[in-house]
Short mmCIF file of C-alpha atoms and ligand atoms in Angstrom, two decimals:
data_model
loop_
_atom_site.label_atom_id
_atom_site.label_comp_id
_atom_site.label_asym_id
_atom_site.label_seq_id
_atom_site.Cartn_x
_atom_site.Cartn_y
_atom_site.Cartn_z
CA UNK V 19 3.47 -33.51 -9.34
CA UNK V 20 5.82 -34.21 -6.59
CA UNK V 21 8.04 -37.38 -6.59
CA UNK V 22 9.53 -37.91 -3.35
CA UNK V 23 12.65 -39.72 -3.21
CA UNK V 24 13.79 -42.76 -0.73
CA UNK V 25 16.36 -41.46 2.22
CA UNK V 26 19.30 -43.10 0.29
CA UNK V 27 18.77 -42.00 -3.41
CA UNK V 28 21.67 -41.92 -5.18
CA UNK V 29 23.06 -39.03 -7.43
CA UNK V 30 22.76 -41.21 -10.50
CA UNK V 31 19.10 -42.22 -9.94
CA UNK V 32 18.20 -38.65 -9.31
CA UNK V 33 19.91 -37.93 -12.49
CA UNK V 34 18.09 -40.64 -14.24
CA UNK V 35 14.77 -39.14 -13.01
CA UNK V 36 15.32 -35.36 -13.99
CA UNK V 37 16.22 -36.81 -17.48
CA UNK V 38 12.95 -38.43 -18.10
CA UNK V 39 10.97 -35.49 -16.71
CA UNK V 40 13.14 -33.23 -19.04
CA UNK V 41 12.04 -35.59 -21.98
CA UNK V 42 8.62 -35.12 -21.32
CA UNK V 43 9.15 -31.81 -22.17
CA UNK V 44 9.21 -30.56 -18.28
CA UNK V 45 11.24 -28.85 -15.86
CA UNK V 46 12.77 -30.84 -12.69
CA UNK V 47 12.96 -29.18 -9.81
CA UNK V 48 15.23 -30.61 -7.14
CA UNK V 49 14.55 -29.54 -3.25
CA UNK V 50 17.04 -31.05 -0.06
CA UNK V 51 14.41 -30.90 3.24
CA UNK V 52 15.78 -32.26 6.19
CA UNK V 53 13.46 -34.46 6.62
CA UNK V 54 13.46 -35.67 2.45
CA UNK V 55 14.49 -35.31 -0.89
CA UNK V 56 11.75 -34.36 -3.28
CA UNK V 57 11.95 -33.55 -7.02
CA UNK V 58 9.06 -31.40 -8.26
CA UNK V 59 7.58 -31.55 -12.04
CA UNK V 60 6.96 -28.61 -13.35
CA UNK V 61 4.34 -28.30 -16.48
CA UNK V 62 1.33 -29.82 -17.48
CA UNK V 63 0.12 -32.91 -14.59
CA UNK V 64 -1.30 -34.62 -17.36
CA UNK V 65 1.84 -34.99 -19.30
CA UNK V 66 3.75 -35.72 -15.77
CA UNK V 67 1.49 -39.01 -15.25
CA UNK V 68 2.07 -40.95 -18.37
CA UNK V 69 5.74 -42.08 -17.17
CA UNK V 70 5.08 -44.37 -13.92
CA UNK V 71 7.84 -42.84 -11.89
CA UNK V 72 7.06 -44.77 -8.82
CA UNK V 73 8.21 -48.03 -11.04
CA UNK V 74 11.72 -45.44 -11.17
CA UNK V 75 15.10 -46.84 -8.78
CA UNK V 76 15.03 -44.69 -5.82
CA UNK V 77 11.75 -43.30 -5.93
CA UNK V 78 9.38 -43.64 -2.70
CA UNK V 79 5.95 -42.38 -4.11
CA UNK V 80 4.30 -40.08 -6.49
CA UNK V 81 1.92 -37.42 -5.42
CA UNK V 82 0.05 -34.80 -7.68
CA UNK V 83 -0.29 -31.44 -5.85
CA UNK V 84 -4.20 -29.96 -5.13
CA UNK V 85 -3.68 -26.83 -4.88
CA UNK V 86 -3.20 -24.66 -8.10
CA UNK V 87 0.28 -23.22 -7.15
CA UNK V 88 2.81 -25.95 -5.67
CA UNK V 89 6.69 -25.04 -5.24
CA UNK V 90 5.65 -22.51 -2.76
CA UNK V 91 3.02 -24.50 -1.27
CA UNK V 92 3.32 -26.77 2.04
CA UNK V 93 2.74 -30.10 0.09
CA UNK V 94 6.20 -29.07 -1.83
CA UNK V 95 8.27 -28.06 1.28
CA UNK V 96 6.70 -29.01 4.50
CA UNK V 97 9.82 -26.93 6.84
CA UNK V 98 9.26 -23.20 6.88
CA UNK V 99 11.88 -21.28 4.56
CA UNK V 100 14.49 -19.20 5.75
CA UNK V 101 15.41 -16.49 3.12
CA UNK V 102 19.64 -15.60 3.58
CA UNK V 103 19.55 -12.20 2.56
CA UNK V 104 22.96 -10.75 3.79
CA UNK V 105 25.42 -12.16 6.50
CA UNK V 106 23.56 -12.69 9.72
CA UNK V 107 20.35 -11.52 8.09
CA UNK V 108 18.05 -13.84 7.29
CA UNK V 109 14.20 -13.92 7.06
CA UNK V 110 11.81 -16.78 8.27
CA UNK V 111 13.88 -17.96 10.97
CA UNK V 112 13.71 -17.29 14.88
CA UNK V 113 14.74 -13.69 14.43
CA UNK V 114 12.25 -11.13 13.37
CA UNK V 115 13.54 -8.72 10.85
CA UNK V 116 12.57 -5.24 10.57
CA UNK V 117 13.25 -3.25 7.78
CA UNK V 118 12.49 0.47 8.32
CA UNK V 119 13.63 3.69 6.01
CA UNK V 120 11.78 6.69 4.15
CA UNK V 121 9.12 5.97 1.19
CA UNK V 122 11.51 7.08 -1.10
CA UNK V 123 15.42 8.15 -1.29
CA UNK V 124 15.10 12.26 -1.26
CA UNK V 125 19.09 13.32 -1.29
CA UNK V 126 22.35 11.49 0.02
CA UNK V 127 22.45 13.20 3.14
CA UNK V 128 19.09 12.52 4.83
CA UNK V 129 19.00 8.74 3.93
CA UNK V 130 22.51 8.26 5.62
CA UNK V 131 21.29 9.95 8.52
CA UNK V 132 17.69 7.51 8.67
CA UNK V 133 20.20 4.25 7.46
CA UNK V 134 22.09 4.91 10.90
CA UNK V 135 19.02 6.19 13.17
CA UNK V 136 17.28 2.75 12.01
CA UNK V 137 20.22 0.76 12.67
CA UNK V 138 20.66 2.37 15.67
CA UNK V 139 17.50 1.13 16.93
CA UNK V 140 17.71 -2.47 16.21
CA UNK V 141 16.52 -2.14 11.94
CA UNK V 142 18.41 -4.95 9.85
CA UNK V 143 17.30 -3.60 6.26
CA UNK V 144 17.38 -0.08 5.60
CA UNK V 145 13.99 0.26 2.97
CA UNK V 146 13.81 3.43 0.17
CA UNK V 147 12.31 3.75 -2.98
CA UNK V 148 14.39 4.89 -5.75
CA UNK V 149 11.57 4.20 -8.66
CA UNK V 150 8.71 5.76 -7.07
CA UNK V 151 5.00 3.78 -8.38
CA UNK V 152 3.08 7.07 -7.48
CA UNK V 153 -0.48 7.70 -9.01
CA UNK V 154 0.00 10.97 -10.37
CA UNK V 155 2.34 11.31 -13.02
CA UNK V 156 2.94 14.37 -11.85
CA UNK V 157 3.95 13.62 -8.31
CA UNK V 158 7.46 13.00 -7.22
CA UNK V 159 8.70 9.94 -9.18
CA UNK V 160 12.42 9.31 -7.13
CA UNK V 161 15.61 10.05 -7.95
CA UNK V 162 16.14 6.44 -10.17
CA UNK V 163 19.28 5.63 -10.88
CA UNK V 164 20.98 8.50 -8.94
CA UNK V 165 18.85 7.12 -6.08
CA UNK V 166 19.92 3.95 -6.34
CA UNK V 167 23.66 4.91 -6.13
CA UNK V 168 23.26 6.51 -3.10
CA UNK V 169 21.12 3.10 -1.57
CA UNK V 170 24.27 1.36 -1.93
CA UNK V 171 26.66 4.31 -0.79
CA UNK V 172 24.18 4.24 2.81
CA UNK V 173 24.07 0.48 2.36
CA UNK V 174 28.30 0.50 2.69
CA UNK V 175 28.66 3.28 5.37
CA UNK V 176 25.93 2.08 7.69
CA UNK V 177 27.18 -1.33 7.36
CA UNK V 178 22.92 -2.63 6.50
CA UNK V 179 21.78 -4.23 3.65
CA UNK V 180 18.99 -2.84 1.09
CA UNK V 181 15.93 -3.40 -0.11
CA UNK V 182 14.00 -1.09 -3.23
CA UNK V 183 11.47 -1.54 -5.57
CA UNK V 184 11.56 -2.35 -9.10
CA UNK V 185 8.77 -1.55 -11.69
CA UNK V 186 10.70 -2.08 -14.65
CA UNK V 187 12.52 -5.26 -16.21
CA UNK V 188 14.97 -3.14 -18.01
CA UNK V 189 16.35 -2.04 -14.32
CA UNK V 190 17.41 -5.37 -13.87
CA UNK V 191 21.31 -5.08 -14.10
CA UNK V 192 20.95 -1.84 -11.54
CA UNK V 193 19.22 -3.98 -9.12
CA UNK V 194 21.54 -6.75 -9.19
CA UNK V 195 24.49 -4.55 -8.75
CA UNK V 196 22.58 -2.35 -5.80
CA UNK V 197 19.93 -4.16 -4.10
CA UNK V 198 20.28 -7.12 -1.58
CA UNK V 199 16.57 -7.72 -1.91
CA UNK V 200 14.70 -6.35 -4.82
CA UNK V 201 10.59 -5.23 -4.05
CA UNK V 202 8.14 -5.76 -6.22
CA UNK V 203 5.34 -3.45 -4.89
CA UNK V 204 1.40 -3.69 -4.59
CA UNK V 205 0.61 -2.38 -7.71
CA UNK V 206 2.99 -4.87 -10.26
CA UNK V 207 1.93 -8.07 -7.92
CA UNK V 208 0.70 -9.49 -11.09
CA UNK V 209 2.99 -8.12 -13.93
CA UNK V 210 3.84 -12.01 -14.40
CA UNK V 211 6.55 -10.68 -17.15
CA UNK V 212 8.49 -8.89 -14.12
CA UNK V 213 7.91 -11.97 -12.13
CA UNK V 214 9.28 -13.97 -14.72
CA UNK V 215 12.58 -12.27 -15.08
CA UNK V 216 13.29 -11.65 -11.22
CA UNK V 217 12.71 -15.67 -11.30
CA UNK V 218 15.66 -16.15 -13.72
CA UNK V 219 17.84 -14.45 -10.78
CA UNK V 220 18.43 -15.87 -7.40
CA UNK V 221 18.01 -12.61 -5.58
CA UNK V 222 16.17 -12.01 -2.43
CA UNK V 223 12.14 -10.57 -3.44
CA UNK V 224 10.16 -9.26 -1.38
CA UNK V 225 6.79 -9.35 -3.15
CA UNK V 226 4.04 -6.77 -1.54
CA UNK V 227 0.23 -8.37 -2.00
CA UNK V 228 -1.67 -6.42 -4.92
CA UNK V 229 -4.16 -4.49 -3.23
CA UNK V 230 -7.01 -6.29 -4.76
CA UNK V 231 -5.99 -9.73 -4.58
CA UNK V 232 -6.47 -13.03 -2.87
CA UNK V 233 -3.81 -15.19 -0.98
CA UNK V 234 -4.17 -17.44 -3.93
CA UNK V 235 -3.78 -14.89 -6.61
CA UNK V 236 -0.92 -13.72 -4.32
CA UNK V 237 0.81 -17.46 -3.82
CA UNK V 238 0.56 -17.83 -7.57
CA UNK V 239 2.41 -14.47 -8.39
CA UNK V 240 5.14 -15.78 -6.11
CA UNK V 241 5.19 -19.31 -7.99
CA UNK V 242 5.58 -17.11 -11.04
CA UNK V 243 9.22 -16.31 -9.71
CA UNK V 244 9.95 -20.04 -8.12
CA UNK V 245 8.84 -21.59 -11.77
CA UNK V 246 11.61 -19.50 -13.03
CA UNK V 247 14.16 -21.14 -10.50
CA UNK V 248 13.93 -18.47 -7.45
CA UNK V 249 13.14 -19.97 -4.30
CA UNK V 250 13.99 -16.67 -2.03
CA UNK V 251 10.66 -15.32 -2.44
CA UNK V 252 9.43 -13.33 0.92
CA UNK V 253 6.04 -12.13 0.69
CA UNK V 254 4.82 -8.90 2.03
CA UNK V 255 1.18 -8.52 3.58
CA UNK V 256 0.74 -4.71 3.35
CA UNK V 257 -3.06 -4.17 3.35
CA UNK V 258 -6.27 -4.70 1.01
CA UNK V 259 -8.85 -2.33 -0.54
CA UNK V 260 -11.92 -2.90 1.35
CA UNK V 261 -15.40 -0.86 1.83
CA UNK V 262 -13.86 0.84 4.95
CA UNK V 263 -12.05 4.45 4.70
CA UNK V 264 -10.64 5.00 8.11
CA UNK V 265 -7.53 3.89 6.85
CA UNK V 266 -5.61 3.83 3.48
CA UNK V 267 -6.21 0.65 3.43
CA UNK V 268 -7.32 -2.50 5.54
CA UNK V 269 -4.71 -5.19 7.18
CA UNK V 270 -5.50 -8.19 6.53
CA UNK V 271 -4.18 -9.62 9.45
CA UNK V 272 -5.53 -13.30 9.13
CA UNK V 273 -2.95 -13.02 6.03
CA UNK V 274 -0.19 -14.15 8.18
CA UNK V 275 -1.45 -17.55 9.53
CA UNK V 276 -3.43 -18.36 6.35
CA UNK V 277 -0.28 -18.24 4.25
CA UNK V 278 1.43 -19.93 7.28
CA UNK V 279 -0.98 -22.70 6.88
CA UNK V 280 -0.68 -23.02 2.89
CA UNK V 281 3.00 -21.70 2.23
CA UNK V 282 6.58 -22.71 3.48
CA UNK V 283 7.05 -18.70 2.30
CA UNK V 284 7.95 -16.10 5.17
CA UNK V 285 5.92 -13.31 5.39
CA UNK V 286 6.35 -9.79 6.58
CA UNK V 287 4.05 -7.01 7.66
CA UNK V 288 4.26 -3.68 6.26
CA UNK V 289 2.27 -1.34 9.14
CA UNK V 290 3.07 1.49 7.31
CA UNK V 291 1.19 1.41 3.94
CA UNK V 292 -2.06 -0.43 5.17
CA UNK V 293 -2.59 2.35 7.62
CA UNK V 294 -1.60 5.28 5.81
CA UNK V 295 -1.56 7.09 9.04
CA UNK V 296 1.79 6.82 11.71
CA UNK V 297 -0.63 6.73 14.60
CA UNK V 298 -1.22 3.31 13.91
CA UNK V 299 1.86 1.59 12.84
CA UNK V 300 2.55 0.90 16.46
CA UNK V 301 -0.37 -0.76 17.61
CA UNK V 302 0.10 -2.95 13.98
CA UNK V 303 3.16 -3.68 14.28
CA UNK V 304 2.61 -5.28 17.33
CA UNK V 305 -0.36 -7.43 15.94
CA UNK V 306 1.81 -8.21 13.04
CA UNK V 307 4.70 -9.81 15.58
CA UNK V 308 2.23 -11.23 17.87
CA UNK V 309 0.34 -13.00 14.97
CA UNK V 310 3.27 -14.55 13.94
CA UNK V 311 5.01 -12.63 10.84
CA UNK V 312 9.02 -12.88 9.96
CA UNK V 313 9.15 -9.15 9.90
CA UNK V 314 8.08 -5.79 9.30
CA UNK V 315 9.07 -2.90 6.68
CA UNK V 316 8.18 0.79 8.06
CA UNK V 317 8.87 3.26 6.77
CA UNK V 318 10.77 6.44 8.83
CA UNK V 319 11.47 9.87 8.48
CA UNK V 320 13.69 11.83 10.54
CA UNK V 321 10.67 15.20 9.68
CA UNK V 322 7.57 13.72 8.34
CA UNK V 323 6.74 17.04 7.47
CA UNK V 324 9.29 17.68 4.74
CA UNK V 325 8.96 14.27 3.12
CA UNK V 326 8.51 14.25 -0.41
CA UNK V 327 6.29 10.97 0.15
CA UNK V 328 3.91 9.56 2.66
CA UNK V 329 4.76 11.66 5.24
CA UNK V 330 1.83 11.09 7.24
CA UNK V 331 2.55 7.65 8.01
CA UNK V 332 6.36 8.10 8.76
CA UNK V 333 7.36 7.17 11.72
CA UNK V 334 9.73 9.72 13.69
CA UNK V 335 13.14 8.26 14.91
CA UNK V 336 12.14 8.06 18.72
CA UNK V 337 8.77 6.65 17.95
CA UNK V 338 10.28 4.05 16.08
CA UNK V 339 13.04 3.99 18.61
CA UNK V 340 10.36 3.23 21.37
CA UNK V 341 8.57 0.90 19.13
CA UNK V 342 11.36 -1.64 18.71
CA UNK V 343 11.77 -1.55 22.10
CA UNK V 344 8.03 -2.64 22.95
CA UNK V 345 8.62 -5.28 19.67
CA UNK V 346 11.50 -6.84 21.63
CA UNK V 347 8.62 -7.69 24.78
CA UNK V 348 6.28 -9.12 22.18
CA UNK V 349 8.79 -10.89 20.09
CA UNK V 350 9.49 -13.06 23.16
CA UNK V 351 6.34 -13.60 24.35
CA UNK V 352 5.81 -15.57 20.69
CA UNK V 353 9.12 -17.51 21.07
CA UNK V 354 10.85 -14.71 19.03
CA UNK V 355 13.50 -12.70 19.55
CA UNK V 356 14.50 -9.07 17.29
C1 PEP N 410 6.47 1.00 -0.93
O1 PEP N 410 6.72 0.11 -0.10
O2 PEP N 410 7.26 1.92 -1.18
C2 PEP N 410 5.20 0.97 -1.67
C3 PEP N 410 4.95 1.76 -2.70
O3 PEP N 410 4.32 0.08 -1.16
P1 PEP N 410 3.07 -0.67 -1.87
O4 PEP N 410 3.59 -1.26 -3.14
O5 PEP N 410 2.68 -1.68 -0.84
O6 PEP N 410 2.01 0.38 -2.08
MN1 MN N 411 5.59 4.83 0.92
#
């Protein structure tokens, strides 16, 4: 339920309000548009309706929300959301943020030297994996908490802020102390305890679509983490299992303006991962900006053919180099800039 609040609602009659709700056994949640002041219900409708809060002082009207996730959805926060993730960085605004880095963090050394070629070429997050999901135990699982150290280290002598997965709750305090925005990848898009206690934090996510999953499953997984409290949720559209092989997996493109359409959430494109293969990060990259997406995470590699993960679809400093470029173009043909 949403109850939307008259233009001149005073402090006290808000207060009044989140009282009763928190009676009722529910959770207020407060949210300051430009255009209005709304204060969302969280918990059981049912329970919600049986005080007639549009009898309440300053209290305009009372709506219940359709849809079956509703802080991130439209009828919550009709302006898009603009996620503040370091100075001068922020995602779902004019500017369209690229994030670009290896897969993973493979010694000190070479992720300096990627943290300044991406920043070099117009990158605002520098992306690496310290806690590797891989599917073989058996393959190359990161260098953890070592890893993580030396995200940070890159983070403070390139001057760009960070952004690494998590897979495990217990990482929590590491993340906090490293990562500007913490990942949650593909494969724990629904590990709802994870969600849960990355929504008691106000960090920066950046939560990657499971690669099974609807946009609804998806929107719910990211109301998992606003429930909690956490509004900076960006969500990450990085490709869906379908029947066709050519690529590791399939873009779903129409992503972008269907969440548009249903979410006040920014979402990003991640060229790399759908495609599996570096020949086509380019070409989707460009879609992705075209199509209307906040941003992009690709991954680079400064020789593809040492990485110690998904080489094949690392892009090599003057591809990516030339790529931005082309993105720039693009960007402003869409009312962008990068
Ligand atoms: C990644 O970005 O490092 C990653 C593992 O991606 P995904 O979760 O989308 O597979
Ligand atoms: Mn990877």
């Amino acid at each position: 339920m949403i109850i939307v609040l008259k233009p001149g609602a005073s402090k006290k009659e808000i207060k009044h309000i989140e009282d009763k709700i928190r009676a009722l056994g529910l959770k207020p949640m407060l949210s300051s548009g430009k255009e209005r002041t709304i204060i969302g219900v969280i918990g059981e409708e049912d329970i919600a309706r049986v005080q007639p809060f549009e009898a309440f002082p300053g209290v305009e009207s009372v709506m219940p929300i359709q849809k079956p996730y509703k802080f991130v959805s439209k009828e919550f926060h009709k302006e898009p959301s603009i996620i503040k993730v370091a100075p001068g960085v922020e995602v779902g605004g004019e500017k369209v943020i690229v994030m670009a880095g290896p897969c993973t963090v493979e010694n000190k050394e070479r992720l300096f030297k990627i943290a300044n070629i991406v920043k070099k070429s117009g990158a605002k997050v520098l992306r690496g994996g310290a806690f590797k999901p891989r599917t073989s135990p058996y393959s190359f699982q990161g260098l953890r908490d070592k890893g993580m150290k030396f995200l940070y280290d890159a983070k403070k002598a390139a001057g760009i802020p960070i952004v690494t997965e998590i897979m495990d709750p217990r990482d929590l305090p590491l993340f906090l102390k490293y990562a500007d925005i913490i990942q949650v990848g593909a494969r724990n898009m629904q590990n709802f305890e994870l969600l849960k206690e990355l929504g008691k934090t106000r960090k920066p996510i950046l939560l990657k679509r499971g690669m099974a999953n609807t946009i609804k499953d998806f929107l719910l997984s990211a109301e998992y983490i606003f429930s909690e409290g956490n509004h900076n949720v960006i969500l990450c559209e990085r490709g869906i299992r379908t029947f066709e092989d050519s690529t590791r997996f399939t873009l779903d493109i129409s992503a972008v303006p269907v969440i548009k359409k249903l979410s006040h959430l920014p979402v990003v494109i991640d060229p790399s991962h759908c495609s599996g293969i570096w020949d086509y990060v380019a070409p989707l990259s460009k879609a992705a900006v075209a199509v209307g997406a906040d941003g992009l995470i690709i991954e680079v590699h400064d020789d593809p053919e040492q990485a110690l993960c998904d080489g094949p679809q690392a892009l090599k400093p003057s591809k990516f180099d030339a790529l931005m470029t082309e993105l720039k173009l693009i960007a402003k043909a869409v009312g962008r800039s990068i």
